[in-house]
Each structure stands twice: as structure tokens, then as C-alpha cells.
N, CA, C and O atoms as a GROMACS GRO file, in nm:
protein
  536
    1MET      N    1  -2.108   0.940  -1.178
    1MET     CA    2  -2.062   0.835  -1.139
    1MET      C    3  -2.034   0.872  -0.964
    1MET      O    4  -1.976   0.968  -0.912
    2SER      N    5  -2.096   0.764  -0.908
    2SER     CA    6  -2.093   0.742  -0.764
    2SER      C    7  -1.940   0.741  -0.691
    2SER      O    8  -1.842   0.683  -0.737
    3ALA      N    9  -1.945   0.801  -0.594
    3ALA     CA   10  -1.841   0.779  -0.498
    3ALA      C   11  -1.828   0.618  -0.466
    3ALA      O   12  -1.720   0.572  -0.429
    4ALA      N   13  -1.934   0.541  -0.479
    4ALA     CA   14  -1.877   0.422  -0.461
    4ALA      C   15  -1.836   0.336  -0.589
    4ALA      O   16  -1.771   0.233  -0.572
    5THR      N   17  -1.868   0.373  -0.701
    5THR     CA   18  -1.811   0.323  -0.788
    5THR      C   19  -1.685   0.374  -0.836
    5THR      O   20  -1.602   0.306  -0.896
    6ALA      N   21  -1.675   0.498  -0.806
    6ALA     CA   22  -1.537   0.560  -0.847
    6ALA      C   23  -1.441   0.505  -0.752
    6ALA      O   24  -1.325   0.487  -0.789
    7LEU      N   25  -1.482   0.473  -0.616
    7LEU     CA   26  -1.365   0.417  -0.556
    7LEU      C   27  -1.319   0.281  -0.571
    7LEU      O   28  -1.206   0.240  -0.547
    8ARG      N   29  -1.444   0.196  -0.626
    8ARG     CA   30  -1.421   0.060  -0.667
    8ARG      C   31  -1.324   0.092  -0.767
    8ARG      O   32  -1.209   0.064  -0.732
    9ALA      N   33  -1.335   0.141  -0.881
    9ALA     CA   34  -1.284   0.178  -0.986
    9ALA      C   35  -1.121   0.220  -0.967
    9ALA      O   36  -1.035   0.186  -1.047
   10ALA      N   37  -1.096   0.295  -0.851
   10ALA     CA   38  -0.974   0.341  -0.833
   10ALA      C   39  -0.899   0.253  -0.764
   10ALA      O   40  -0.776   0.253  -0.770
   11VAL      N   41  -0.995   0.139  -0.664
   11VAL     CA   42  -0.895   0.053  -0.594
   11VAL      C   43  -0.844  -0.058  -0.704
   11VAL      O   44  -0.733  -0.110  -0.698
   12HIS      N   45  -0.948  -0.088  -0.810
   12HIS     CA   46  -0.895  -0.176  -0.882
   12HIS      C   47  -0.758  -0.149  -0.988
   12HIS      O   48  -0.665  -0.227  -1.014
   13ALA      N   49  -0.783  -0.012  -1.038
   13ALA     CA   50  -0.700   0.072  -1.094
   13ALA      C   51  -0.530   0.052  -1.032
   13ALA      O   52  -0.433   0.009  -1.094
   14THR      N   53  -0.539   0.097  -0.895
   14THR     CA   54  -0.440   0.084  -0.800
   14THR      C   55  -0.373  -0.064  -0.790
   14THR      O   56  -0.253  -0.089  -0.794
   15LEU      N   57  -0.459  -0.138  -0.778
   15LEU     CA   58  -0.373  -0.284  -0.762
   15LEU      C   59  -0.345  -0.341  -0.917
   15LEU      O   60  -0.245  -0.409  -0.938
   16VAL      N   61  -0.407  -0.321  -0.986
   16VAL     CA   62  -0.348  -0.381  -1.101
   16VAL      C   63  -0.233  -0.286  -1.145
   16VAL      O   64  -0.162  -0.346  -1.225
   17ASN      N   65  -0.198  -0.183  -1.126
   17ASN     CA   66  -0.081  -0.113  -1.157
   17ASN      C   67   0.043  -0.142  -1.048
   17ASN      O   68   0.152  -0.084  -1.048
   18ASP      N   69   0.010  -0.217  -0.980
   18ASP     CA   70   0.102  -0.235  -0.871
   18ASP      C   71   0.202  -0.337  -0.869
   18ASP      O   72   0.178  -0.454  -0.838
   19GLY      N   73   0.305  -0.298  -0.900
   19GLY     CA   74   0.432  -0.392  -0.964
   19GLY      C   75   0.468  -0.507  -0.861
   19GLY      O   76   0.470  -0.620  -0.912
   20ALA      N   77   0.492  -0.501  -0.748
   20ALA     CA   78   0.516  -0.577  -0.644
   20ALA      C   79   0.344  -0.702  -0.655
   20ALA      O   80   0.344  -0.823  -0.681
   21LEU      N   81   0.265  -0.645  -0.636
   21LEU     CA   82   0.154  -0.729  -0.612
   21LEU      C   83   0.124  -0.828  -0.774
   21LEU      O   84   0.091  -0.946  -0.780
   22SER      N   85   0.144  -0.746  -0.877
   22SER     CA   86   0.142  -0.828  -1.012
   22SER      C   87   0.234  -0.932  -1.034
   22SER      O   88   0.213  -1.032  -1.102
   23ALA      N   89   0.360  -0.897  -0.959
   23ALA     CA   90   0.481  -1.012  -0.963
   23ALA      C   91   0.448  -1.119  -0.877
   23ALA      O   92   0.482  -1.235  -0.901
   24ALA      N   93   0.378  -1.080  -0.768
   24ALA     CA   94   0.328  -1.202  -0.697
   24ALA      C   95   0.227  -1.290  -0.763
   24ALA      O   96   0.230  -1.412  -0.757
   25LEU      N   97   0.146  -1.228  -0.819
   25LEU     CA   98   0.010  -1.300  -0.875
   25LEU      C   99   0.054  -1.317  -1.014
   25LEU      O  100  -0.037  -1.356  -1.087
   26GLY      N  101   0.166  -1.298  -1.070
   26GLY     CA  102   0.215  -1.358  -1.188
   26GLY      C  103   0.127  -1.311  -1.307
   26GLY      O  104   0.093  -1.379  -1.404
   27GLY      N  105   0.092  -1.158  -1.276
   27GLY     CA  106   0.018  -1.076  -1.377
   27GLY      C  107  -0.078  -0.998  -1.293
   27GLY      O  108  -0.091  -1.007  -1.171
   28ALA      N  109  -0.151  -0.913  -1.380
   28ALA     CA  110  -0.233  -0.836  -1.343
   28ALA      C  111  -0.369  -0.904  -1.314
   28ALA      O  112  -0.474  -0.854  -1.354
   29ARG      N  113  -0.364  -1.008  -1.250
   29ARG     CA  114  -0.467  -1.078  -1.200
   29ARG      C  115  -0.608  -1.040  -1.098
   29ARG      O  116  -0.667  -1.130  -1.038
   30VAL      N  117  -0.645  -0.908  -1.091
   30VAL     CA  118  -0.698  -0.858  -0.998
   30VAL      C  119  -0.858  -0.829  -1.095
   30VAL      O  120  -0.859  -0.763  -1.199
   31TYR      N  121  -0.975  -0.888  -1.039
   31TYR     CA  122  -1.062  -0.866  -1.098
   31TYR      C  123  -1.213  -0.844  -1.034
   31TYR      O  124  -1.257  -0.908  -0.938
   32ASP      N  125  -1.273  -0.759  -1.095
   32ASP     CA  126  -1.407  -0.738  -1.064
   32ASP      C  127  -1.512  -0.879  -1.055
   32ASP      O  128  -1.574  -0.913  -0.955
   33VAL      N  129  -1.511  -0.946  -1.184
   33VAL     CA  130  -1.581  -1.036  -1.189
   33VAL      C  131  -1.459  -1.140  -1.244
   33VAL      O  132  -1.399  -1.110  -1.348
   34PRO      N  133  -1.429  -1.245  -1.179
   34PRO     CA  134  -1.321  -1.337  -1.230
   34PRO      C  135  -1.361  -1.419  -1.359
   34PRO      O  136  -1.478  -1.445  -1.386
   35PRO      N  137  -1.260  -1.456  -1.434
   35PRO     CA  138  -1.314  -1.542  -1.562
   35PRO      C  139  -1.325  -1.665  -1.504
   35PRO      O  140  -1.269  -1.696  -1.399
   36ALA      N  141  -1.414  -1.754  -1.588
   36ALA     CA  142  -1.467  -1.900  -1.547
   36ALA      C  143  -1.371  -1.973  -1.471
   36ALA      O  144  -1.398  -2.030  -1.365
   37ALA      N  145  -1.236  -1.970  -1.536
   37ALA     CA  146  -1.153  -2.069  -1.462
   37ALA      C  147  -1.023  -1.983  -1.461
   37ALA      O  148  -0.943  -2.000  -1.552
   38PRO      N  149  -0.994  -1.877  -1.348
   38PRO     CA  150  -0.894  -1.809  -1.335
   38PRO      C  151  -0.796  -1.891  -1.296
   38PRO      O  152  -0.820  -2.004  -1.254
   39GLU      N  153  -0.646  -1.830  -1.307
   39GLU     CA  154  -0.550  -1.876  -1.294
   39GLU      C  155  -0.505  -1.822  -1.165
   39GLU      O  156  -0.504  -1.700  -1.143
   40PHE      N  157  -0.459  -1.929  -1.062
   40PHE     CA  158  -0.404  -1.878  -0.939
   40PHE      C  159  -0.262  -1.840  -0.898
   40PHE      O  160  -0.160  -1.886  -0.949
   41PRO      N  161  -0.269  -1.747  -0.797
   41PRO     CA  162  -0.314  -1.668  -0.698
   41PRO      C  163  -0.380  -1.556  -0.816
   41PRO      O  164  -0.329  -1.513  -0.920
   42TYR      N  165  -0.509  -1.530  -0.758
   42TYR     CA  166  -0.569  -1.379  -0.790
   42TYR      C  167  -0.640  -1.317  -0.672
   42TYR      O  168  -0.658  -1.358  -0.557
   43VAL      N  169  -0.679  -1.197  -0.737
   43VAL     CA  170  -0.777  -1.094  -0.636
   43VAL      C  171  -0.902  -1.079  -0.672
   43VAL      O  172  -0.915  -1.115  -0.789
   44THR      N  173  -1.020  -1.034  -0.613
   44THR     CA  174  -1.149  -1.016  -0.633
   44THR      C  175  -1.186  -0.925  -0.580
   44THR      O  176  -1.181  -0.932  -0.457
   45LEU      N  177  -1.231  -0.819  -0.630
   45LEU     CA  178  -1.287  -0.720  -0.544
   45LEU      C  179  -1.442  -0.760  -0.517
   45LEU      O  180  -1.516  -0.793  -0.610
   46GLY      N  181  -1.485  -0.754  -0.379
   46GLY     CA  182  -1.599  -0.838  -0.339
   46GLY      C  183  -1.704  -0.714  -0.273
   46GLY      O  184  -1.731  -0.605  -0.324
   47GLU      N  185  -1.745  -0.765  -0.159
   47GLU     CA  186  -1.869  -0.685  -0.096
   47GLU      C  187  -1.834  -0.564  -0.087
   47GLU      O  188  -1.716  -0.535  -0.100
   48ALA      N  189  -1.943  -0.456  -0.059
   48ALA     CA  190  -1.926  -0.330  -0.006
   48ALA      C  191  -2.025  -0.258   0.088
   48ALA      O  192  -2.145  -0.277   0.068
   49GLN      N  193  -2.005  -0.219   0.138
   49GLN     CA  194  -2.120  -0.173   0.272
   49GLN      C  195  -2.111  -0.016   0.232
   49GLN      O  196  -2.002   0.039   0.218
   50LEU      N  197  -2.239   0.054   0.215
   50LEU     CA  198  -2.220   0.180   0.254
   50LEU      C  199  -2.286   0.251   0.352
   50LEU      O  200  -2.397   0.212   0.386
   51LEU      N  201  -2.232   0.360   0.411
   51LEU     CA  202  -2.304   0.444   0.526
   51LEU      C  203  -2.279   0.576   0.492
   51LEU      O  204  -2.188   0.628   0.427
   52ASP      N  205  -2.395   0.629   0.562
   52ASP     CA  206  -2.397   0.791   0.532
   52ASP      C  207  -2.330   0.856   0.649
   52ASP      O  208  -2.353   0.829   0.767
   53TRP      N  209  -2.215   0.973   0.588
   53TRP     CA  210  -2.119   0.986   0.664
   53TRP      C  211  -2.126   1.171   0.629
   53TRP      O  212  -2.025   1.241   0.624
   54SER      N  213  -2.262   1.220   0.610
   54SER     CA  214  -2.287   1.324   0.568
   54SER      C  215  -2.263   1.425   0.672
   54SER      O  216  -2.294   1.385   0.784
   55THR      N  217  -2.210   1.561   0.666
   55THR     CA  218  -2.200   1.639   0.795
   55THR      C  219  -2.308   1.750   0.752
   55THR      O  220  -2.359   1.724   0.642
   56ALA      N  221  -2.353   1.860   0.808
   56ALA     CA  222  -2.424   1.957   0.796
   56ALA      C  223  -2.396   2.040   0.686
   56ALA      O  224  -2.479   2.130   0.670
   57THR      N  225  -2.289   2.034   0.593
   57THR     CA  226  -2.243   2.099   0.481
   57THR      C  227  -2.220   2.019   0.387
   57THR      O  228  -2.256   2.054   0.275
   58GLU      N  229  -2.163   1.904   0.401
   58GLU     CA  230  -2.099   1.803   0.310
   58GLU      C  231  -2.166   1.674   0.278
   58GLU      O  232  -2.222   1.630   0.378
   59ALA      N  233  -2.179   1.606   0.183
   59ALA     CA  234  -2.214   1.464   0.146
   59ALA      C  235  -2.120   1.390   0.187
   59ALA      O  236  -2.006   1.434   0.180
   60GLY      N  237  -2.139   1.293   0.227
   60GLY     CA  238  -2.037   1.193   0.264
   60GLY      C  239  -2.085   1.070   0.274
   60GLY      O  240  -2.205   1.051   0.296
   61GLU      N  241  -1.982   0.956   0.257
   61GLU     CA  242  -2.043   0.785   0.294
   61GLU      C  243  -1.927   0.747   0.336
   61GLU      O  244  -1.820   0.799   0.302
   62GLU      N  245  -1.942   0.651   0.416
   62GLU     CA  246  -1.829   0.548   0.450
   62GLU      C  247  -1.855   0.411   0.388
   62GLU      O  248  -1.961   0.350   0.380
   63HIS      N  249  -1.737   0.379   0.347
   63HIS     CA  250  -1.733   0.252   0.255
   63HIS      C  251  -1.658   0.167   0.331
   63HIS      O  252  -1.555   0.204   0.387
   64ARG      N  253  -1.715   0.021   0.340
   64ARG     CA  254  -1.667  -0.087   0.398
   64ARG      C  255  -1.637  -0.190   0.285
   64ARG      O  256  -1.731  -0.259   0.245
   65LEU      N  257  -1.532  -0.204   0.237
   65LEU     CA  258  -1.456  -0.277   0.149
   65LEU      C  259  -1.429  -0.418   0.162
   65LEU      O  260  -1.343  -0.433   0.248
   66THR      N  261  -1.467  -0.531   0.112
   66THR     CA  262  -1.401  -0.636   0.121
   66THR      C  263  -1.322  -0.726  -0.031
   66THR      O  264  -1.382  -0.780  -0.125
   67LEU      N  265  -1.205  -0.717  -0.012
   67LEU     CA  266  -1.114  -0.786  -0.150
   67LEU      C  267  -1.078  -0.927  -0.095
   67LEU      O  268  -1.040  -0.950   0.020
   68HIS      N  269  -1.096  -1.026  -0.204
   68HIS     CA  270  -1.053  -1.153  -0.149
   68HIS      C  271  -0.956  -1.206  -0.219
   68HIS      O  272  -0.993  -1.223  -0.335
   69VAL      N  273  -0.816  -1.248  -0.196
   69VAL     CA  274  -0.722  -1.332  -0.261
   69VAL      C  275  -0.759  -1.451  -0.235
   69VAL      O  276  -0.819  -1.488  -0.134
   70TRP      N  277  -0.719  -1.524  -0.339
   70TRP     CA  278  -0.716  -1.654  -0.350
   70TRP      C  279  -0.605  -1.707  -0.409
   70TRP      O  280  -0.544  -1.662  -0.506
   71SER      N  281  -0.574  -1.840  -0.323
   71SER     CA  282  -0.443  -1.897  -0.354
   71SER      C  283  -0.430  -2.040  -0.355
   71SER      O  284  -0.489  -2.091  -0.261
   72ARG      N  285  -0.368  -2.125  -0.435
   72ARG     CA  286  -0.327  -2.278  -0.414
   72ARG      C  287  -0.183  -2.318  -0.398
   72ARG      O  288  -0.142  -2.432  -0.375
   73GLN      N  289  -0.124  -2.226  -0.411
   73GLN     CA  290   0.017  -2.252  -0.372
   73GLN      C  291   0.084  -2.214  -0.261
   73GLN      O  292   0.063  -2.103  -0.212
   74GLY      N  293   0.195  -2.323  -0.196
   74GLY     CA  294   0.246  -2.250  -0.075
   74GLY      C  295   0.193  -2.270   0.081
   74GLY      O  296   0.263  -2.272   0.182
   75GLY      N  297   0.046  -2.283   0.072
   75GLY     CA  298  -0.028  -2.295   0.222
   75GLY      C  299  -0.066  -2.167   0.270
   75GLY      O  300  -0.106  -2.093   0.180
   76HIS      N  301  -0.067  -2.120   0.376
   76HIS     CA  302  -0.100  -2.007   0.413
   76HIS      C  303  -0.019  -1.892   0.353
   76HIS      O  304  -0.055  -1.777   0.327
   77GLY      N  305   0.113  -1.960   0.337
   77GLY     CA  306   0.238  -1.841   0.313
   77GLY      C  307   0.205  -1.752   0.189
   77GLY      O  308   0.226  -1.631   0.203
   78GLU      N  309   0.158  -1.794   0.075
   78GLU     CA  310   0.107  -1.698  -0.030
   78GLU      C  311  -0.001  -1.632   0.005
   78GLU      O  312  -0.005  -1.523  -0.054
   79ALA      N  313  -0.086  -1.648   0.071
   79ALA     CA  314  -0.206  -1.573   0.093
   79ALA      C  315  -0.156  -1.487   0.179
   79ALA      O  316  -0.166  -1.369   0.145
   80HIS      N  317  -0.101  -1.510   0.287
   80HIS     CA  318  -0.029  -1.396   0.364
   80HIS      C  319   0.038  -1.288   0.285
   80HIS      O  320   0.004  -1.170   0.300
   81ALA      N  321   0.137  -1.328   0.198
   81ALA     CA  322   0.238  -1.254   0.126
   81ALA      C  323   0.113  -1.168   0.050
   81ALA      O  324   0.096  -1.052   0.088
   82ILE      N  325   0.044  -1.210  -0.035
   82ILE     CA  326  -0.039  -1.146  -0.124
   82ILE      C  327  -0.138  -1.061  -0.057
   82ILE      O  328  -0.172  -0.956  -0.113
   83THR      N  329  -0.199  -1.100   0.077
   83THR     CA  330  -0.279  -1.008   0.149
   83THR      C  331  -0.190  -0.901   0.193
   83THR      O  332  -0.236  -0.786   0.199
   84HIS      N  333  -0.062  -0.924   0.227
   84HIS     CA  334   0.023  -0.812   0.253
   84HIS      C  335   0.066  -0.698   0.175
   84HIS      O  336   0.085  -0.582   0.209
   85LEU      N  337   0.076  -0.749   0.077
   85LEU     CA  338   0.100  -0.667  -0.056
   85LEU      C  339  -0.044  -0.588  -0.095
   85LEU      O  340  -0.034  -0.468  -0.123
   86VAL      N  341  -0.151  -0.636  -0.096
   86VAL     CA  342  -0.265  -0.537  -0.086
   86VAL      C  343  -0.303  -0.448  -0.002
   86VAL      O  344  -0.369  -0.350  -0.033
   87GLN      N  345  -0.252  -0.484   0.153
   87GLN     CA  346  -0.255  -0.384   0.224
   87GLN      C  347  -0.164  -0.253   0.198
   87GLN      O  348  -0.188  -0.133   0.212
   88GLU      N  349  -0.050  -0.322   0.156
   88GLU     CA  350   0.040  -0.195   0.099
   88GLU      C  351   0.042  -0.101   0.025
   88GLU      O  352   0.094   0.010   0.032
   89ALA      N  353  -0.052  -0.177  -0.088
   89ALA     CA  354  -0.083  -0.089  -0.210
   89ALA      C  355  -0.205   0.008  -0.177
   89ALA      O  356  -0.211   0.116  -0.236
   90LEU      N  357  -0.280  -0.020  -0.106
   90LEU     CA  358  -0.403   0.093  -0.087
   90LEU      C  359  -0.422   0.143   0.063
   90LEU      O  360  -0.492   0.243   0.081
   91HIS      N  361  -0.365   0.080   0.168
   91HIS     CA  362  -0.341   0.152   0.329
   91HIS      C  363  -0.281   0.330   0.320
   91HIS      O  364  -0.168   0.379   0.324
   92ASP      N  365  -0.401   0.380   0.307
   92ASP     CA  366  -0.341   0.525   0.340
   92ASP      C  367  -0.297   0.579   0.212
   92ASP      O  368  -0.204   0.659   0.200
   93MET      N  369  -0.381   0.522   0.098
   93MET     CA  370  -0.317   0.574  -0.028
   93MET      C  371  -0.421   0.706  -0.044
   93MET      O  372  -0.526   0.717   0.020
   94PRO      N  373  -0.369   0.810  -0.145
   94PRO     CA  374  -0.430   0.906  -0.186
   94PRO      C  375  -0.514   0.906  -0.309
   94PRO      O  376  -0.502   0.999  -0.388
   95LEU      N  377  -0.612   0.793  -0.336
   95LEU     CA  378  -0.640   0.764  -0.453
   95LEU      C  379  -0.748   0.884  -0.518
   95LEU      O  380  -0.838   0.945  -0.459
   96GLU      N  381  -0.710   0.891  -0.639
   96GLU     CA  382  -0.802   1.026  -0.712
   96GLU      C  383  -0.917   0.942  -0.771
   96GLU      O  384  -0.904   0.841  -0.840
   97LEU      N  385  -1.058   1.014  -0.723
   97LEU     CA  386  -1.202   0.940  -0.785
   97LEU      C  387  -1.228   1.073  -0.856
   97LEU      O  388  -1.187   1.189  -0.844
   98THR      N  389  -1.329   0.998  -0.948
   98THR     CA  390  -1.390   1.094  -1.056
   98THR      C  391  -1.514   1.129  -0.969
   98THR      O  392  -1.577   1.040  -0.911
   99GLY      N  393  -1.550   1.273  -0.961
   99GLY     CA  394  -1.692   1.319  -0.920
   99GLY      C  395  -1.657   1.312  -0.736
   99GLY      O  396  -1.730   1.373  -0.658
  100ALA      N  397  -1.567   1.250  -0.701
  100ALA     CA  398  -1.591   1.260  -0.540
  100ALA      C  399  -1.431   1.315  -0.481
  100ALA      O  400  -1.342   1.341  -0.562
  101ARG      N  401  -1.413   1.327  -0.347
  101ARG     CA  402  -1.314   1.299  -0.304
  101ARG      C  403  -1.284   1.199  -0.182
  101ARG      O  404  -1.360   1.183  -0.086
  102LEU      N  405  -1.172   1.141  -0.201
  102LEU     CA  406  -1.153   1.031  -0.097
  102LEU      C  407  -1.080   1.088   0.053
  102LEU      O  408  -0.963   1.121   0.035
  103VAL      N  409  -1.117   1.099   0.161
  103VAL     CA  410  -1.090   1.155   0.283
  103VAL      C  411  -0.965   1.056   0.336
  103VAL      O  412  -0.855   1.096   0.373
  104ASN      N  413  -1.008   0.927   0.332
  104ASN     CA  414  -0.882   0.830   0.391
  104ASN      C  415  -0.962   0.698   0.329
  104ASN      O  416  -1.078   0.678   0.294
  105LEU      N  417  -0.836   0.616   0.332
  105LEU     CA  418  -0.871   0.470   0.319
  105LEU      C  419  -0.778   0.394   0.408
  105LEU      O  420  -0.658   0.420   0.413
  106ARG      N  421  -0.827   0.310   0.471
  106ARG     CA  422  -0.751   0.224   0.591
  106ARG      C  423  -0.793   0.069   0.584
  106ARG      O  424  -0.905   0.018   0.577
  107PHE      N  425  -0.678   0.017   0.586
  107PHE     CA  426  -0.716  -0.131   0.605
  107PHE      C  427  -0.734  -0.151   0.755
  107PHE      O  428  -0.662  -0.095   0.837
  108THR      N  429  -0.866  -0.261   0.795
  108THR     CA  430  -0.891  -0.271   0.906
  108THR      C  431  -0.908  -0.416   0.941
  108THR      O  432  -0.937  -0.434   1.060
  109GLN      N  433  -0.899  -0.511   0.877
  109GLN     CA  434  -0.877  -0.662   0.899
  109GLN      C  435  -0.849  -0.765   0.792
  109GLN      O  436  -0.874  -0.722   0.680
  110ALA      N  437  -0.817  -0.851   0.796
  110ALA     CA  438  -0.774  -0.985   0.741
  110ALA      C  439  -0.803  -1.090   0.790
  110ALA      O  440  -0.781  -1.103   0.910
  111ASP      N  441  -0.869  -1.211   0.707
  111ASP     CA  442  -0.901  -1.324   0.787
  111ASP      C  443  -0.866  -1.435   0.675
  111ASP      O  444  -0.940  -1.449   0.578
  112ILE      N  445  -0.771  -1.498   0.689
  112ILE     CA  446  -0.711  -1.577   0.620
  112ILE      C  447  -0.733  -1.768   0.670
  112ILE      O  448  -0.698  -1.829   0.772
  113ARG      N  449  -0.806  -1.810   0.542
  113ARG     CA  450  -0.850  -1.948   0.624
  113ARG      C  451  -0.822  -2.027   0.477
  113ARG      O  452  -0.800  -1.982   0.365
  114ARG      N  453  -0.832  -2.168   0.529
  114ARG     CA  454  -0.815  -2.301   0.413
  114ARG      C  455  -0.985  -2.337   0.379
  114ARG      O  456  -1.076  -2.372   0.455
  115GLU      N  457  -0.984  -2.318   0.266
  115GLU     CA  458  -1.105  -2.353   0.237
  115GLU      C  459  -1.169  -2.513   0.222
  115GLU      O  460  -1.091  -2.608   0.215
  116ALA      N  461  -1.305  -2.530   0.219
  116ALA     CA  462  -1.312  -2.666   0.215
  116ALA      C  463  -1.259  -2.759   0.123
  116ALA      O  464  -1.264  -2.706   0.012
  117GLY      N  465  -1.209  -2.879   0.116
  117GLY     CA  466  -1.139  -2.937   0.037
  117GLY      C  467  -0.995  -2.947   0.080
  117GLY      O  468  -0.941  -3.057   0.091
  118GLY      N  469  -0.934  -2.835   0.103
  118GLY     CA  470  -0.785  -2.838   0.143
  118GLY      C  471  -0.721  -2.740   0.053
  118GLY      O  472  -0.633  -2.671   0.104
  119ARG      N  473  -0.750  -2.722  -0.071
  119ARG     CA  474  -0.660  -2.710  -0.164
  119ARG      C  475  -0.635  -2.548  -0.194
  119ARG      O  476  -0.534  -2.500  -0.246
  120THR      N  477  -0.747  -2.480  -0.151
  120THR     CA  478  -0.757  -2.328  -0.168
  120THR      C  479  -0.749  -2.282  -0.052
  120THR      O  480  -0.799  -2.343   0.042
  121TYR      N  481  -0.664  -2.125  -0.031
  121TYR     CA  482  -0.661  -2.065   0.078
  121TYR      C  483  -0.724  -1.947   0.041
  121TYR      O  484  -0.690  -1.918  -0.074
  122HIS      N  485  -0.823  -1.845   0.103
  122HIS     CA  486  -0.886  -1.740   0.098
  122HIS      C  487  -0.878  -1.678   0.181
  122HIS      O  488  -0.912  -1.720   0.291
  123ALA      N  489  -0.819  -1.529   0.162
  123ALA     CA  490  -0.816  -1.416   0.233
  123ALA      C  491  -0.936  -1.338   0.216
  123ALA      O  492  -0.991  -1.324   0.106
  124LEU      N  493  -0.977  -1.285   0.326
  124LEU     CA  494  -1.110  -1.156   0.323
  124LEU      C  495  -1.026  -1.050   0.372
  124LEU      O  496  -1.000  -1.052   0.493
  125VAL      N  497  -0.980  -0.958   0.299
  125VAL     CA  498  -0.904  -0.829   0.308
  125VAL      C  499  -1.008  -0.704   0.321
  125VAL      O  500  -1.065  -0.656   0.223
  126ARG      N  501  -1.027  -0.651   0.477
  126ARG     CA  502  -1.124  -0.513   0.455
  126ARG      C  503  -1.048  -0.429   0.499
  126ARG      O  504  -0.952  -0.431   0.576
  127PHE      N  505  -1.141  -0.293   0.399
  127PHE     CA  506  -1.086  -0.205   0.443
  127PHE      C  507  -1.180  -0.108   0.470
  127PHE      O  508  -1.293  -0.150   0.448
  128ARG      N  509  -1.174   0.036   0.520
  128ARG     CA  510  -1.267   0.134   0.521
  128ARG      C  511  -1.211   0.244   0.452
  128ARG      O  512  -1.089   0.260   0.448
  129ALA      N  513  -1.294   0.325   0.397
  129ALA     CA  514  -1.293   0.459   0.322
  129ALA      C  515  -1.377   0.537   0.395
  129ALA      O  516  -1.451   0.486   0.478
  130VAL      N  517  -1.375   0.688   0.368
  130VAL     CA  518  -1.457   0.804   0.382
  130VAL      C  519  -1.427   0.879   0.238
  130VAL      O  520  -1.315   0.900   0.190
  131THR      N  521  -1.554   0.914   0.180
  131THR     CA  522  -1.553   1.004   0.066
  131THR      C  523  -1.657   1.127   0.097
  131THR      O  524  -1.745   1.111   0.182
  132GLU      N  525  -1.645   1.230   0.036
  132GLU     CA  526  -1.686   1.338   0.018
  132GLU      C  527  -1.714   1.361  -0.095
  132GLU      O  528  -1.631   1.340  -0.184
  133GLY      N  529  -1.873   1.425  -0.128
  133GLY     CA  530  -1.891   1.434  -0.266
  133GLY      C  531  -1.979   1.322  -0.342
  133GLY      O  532  -2.039   1.234  -0.281
  134GLY      N  533  -1.980   1.335  -0.462
  134GLY     CA  534  -2.020   1.229  -0.553
  134GLY      C  535  -2.174   1.188  -0.517
  134GLY      O  536  -2.231   1.100  -0.580
   0.00000   0.00000   0.00000
């Protein structure tokens, strides 16, 4: 398993098992691929960018991850609240990766906006991670 795949699996498992986030979502509604008609609110694992972070002695990667929060209730408030819970669940957490070691995982940015049509609020929640090995 690559470090990127292991990191994505650990992020998904951490979010699904976070009690506060599951309560806010109305269940473990965290998807790599969402169902055709998902119930709102929910979170999806999104884009990833990988950069070489190797040293002279260790293989390593920098990961830039984007998670998406989707909401249709409570205006920006629900999207902000869920975004905060995602940050709390992941920022600086020592996730266990299969075949690699997580050096750090840090929240870097969130963009929260209303989508065209006005019903759906969408947050892009970005993290930066560094892994060794894998």
C-alpha cells in the first residue's frame, strides 16, 4: 500500500469513527465516493497532491489533501460547524498508517461558500501531511 493510499484510509477511518462529527452529520456520512443521492450534510474525500519530500536517507512525501463538506441546512453555520469538527478530528493527530509513518498532519485552509442555486453550502477543507516510507 502506498503512503498516499494509507493516509487516505486513515483519514477516512478517523472521520467515520469521530463521535462528534458523526453526530453533526446524522451518522457516519464520510465518503470516498458518495452515493448517487446522499443525505445532507456529508463529507467527501477529495483531491490529493503528492510532492517528493525525500531526504538523503529516507523516502518521503508531502501530501496536500482536500476534504469537502456539503450542507443544505442552517446556511453557512452548519458548514462552518462541520468544517471545525473535521479540523479537530485530524489536525495534529498521530494517525497510524499501513506501511508508512506519518510525520505530521496539519490543517492549512478552509474555503466555505454557497454553491450556484443557493441551497447548498460547500466547504473545501485543506490539510498538509508529510509521510516517511511507503
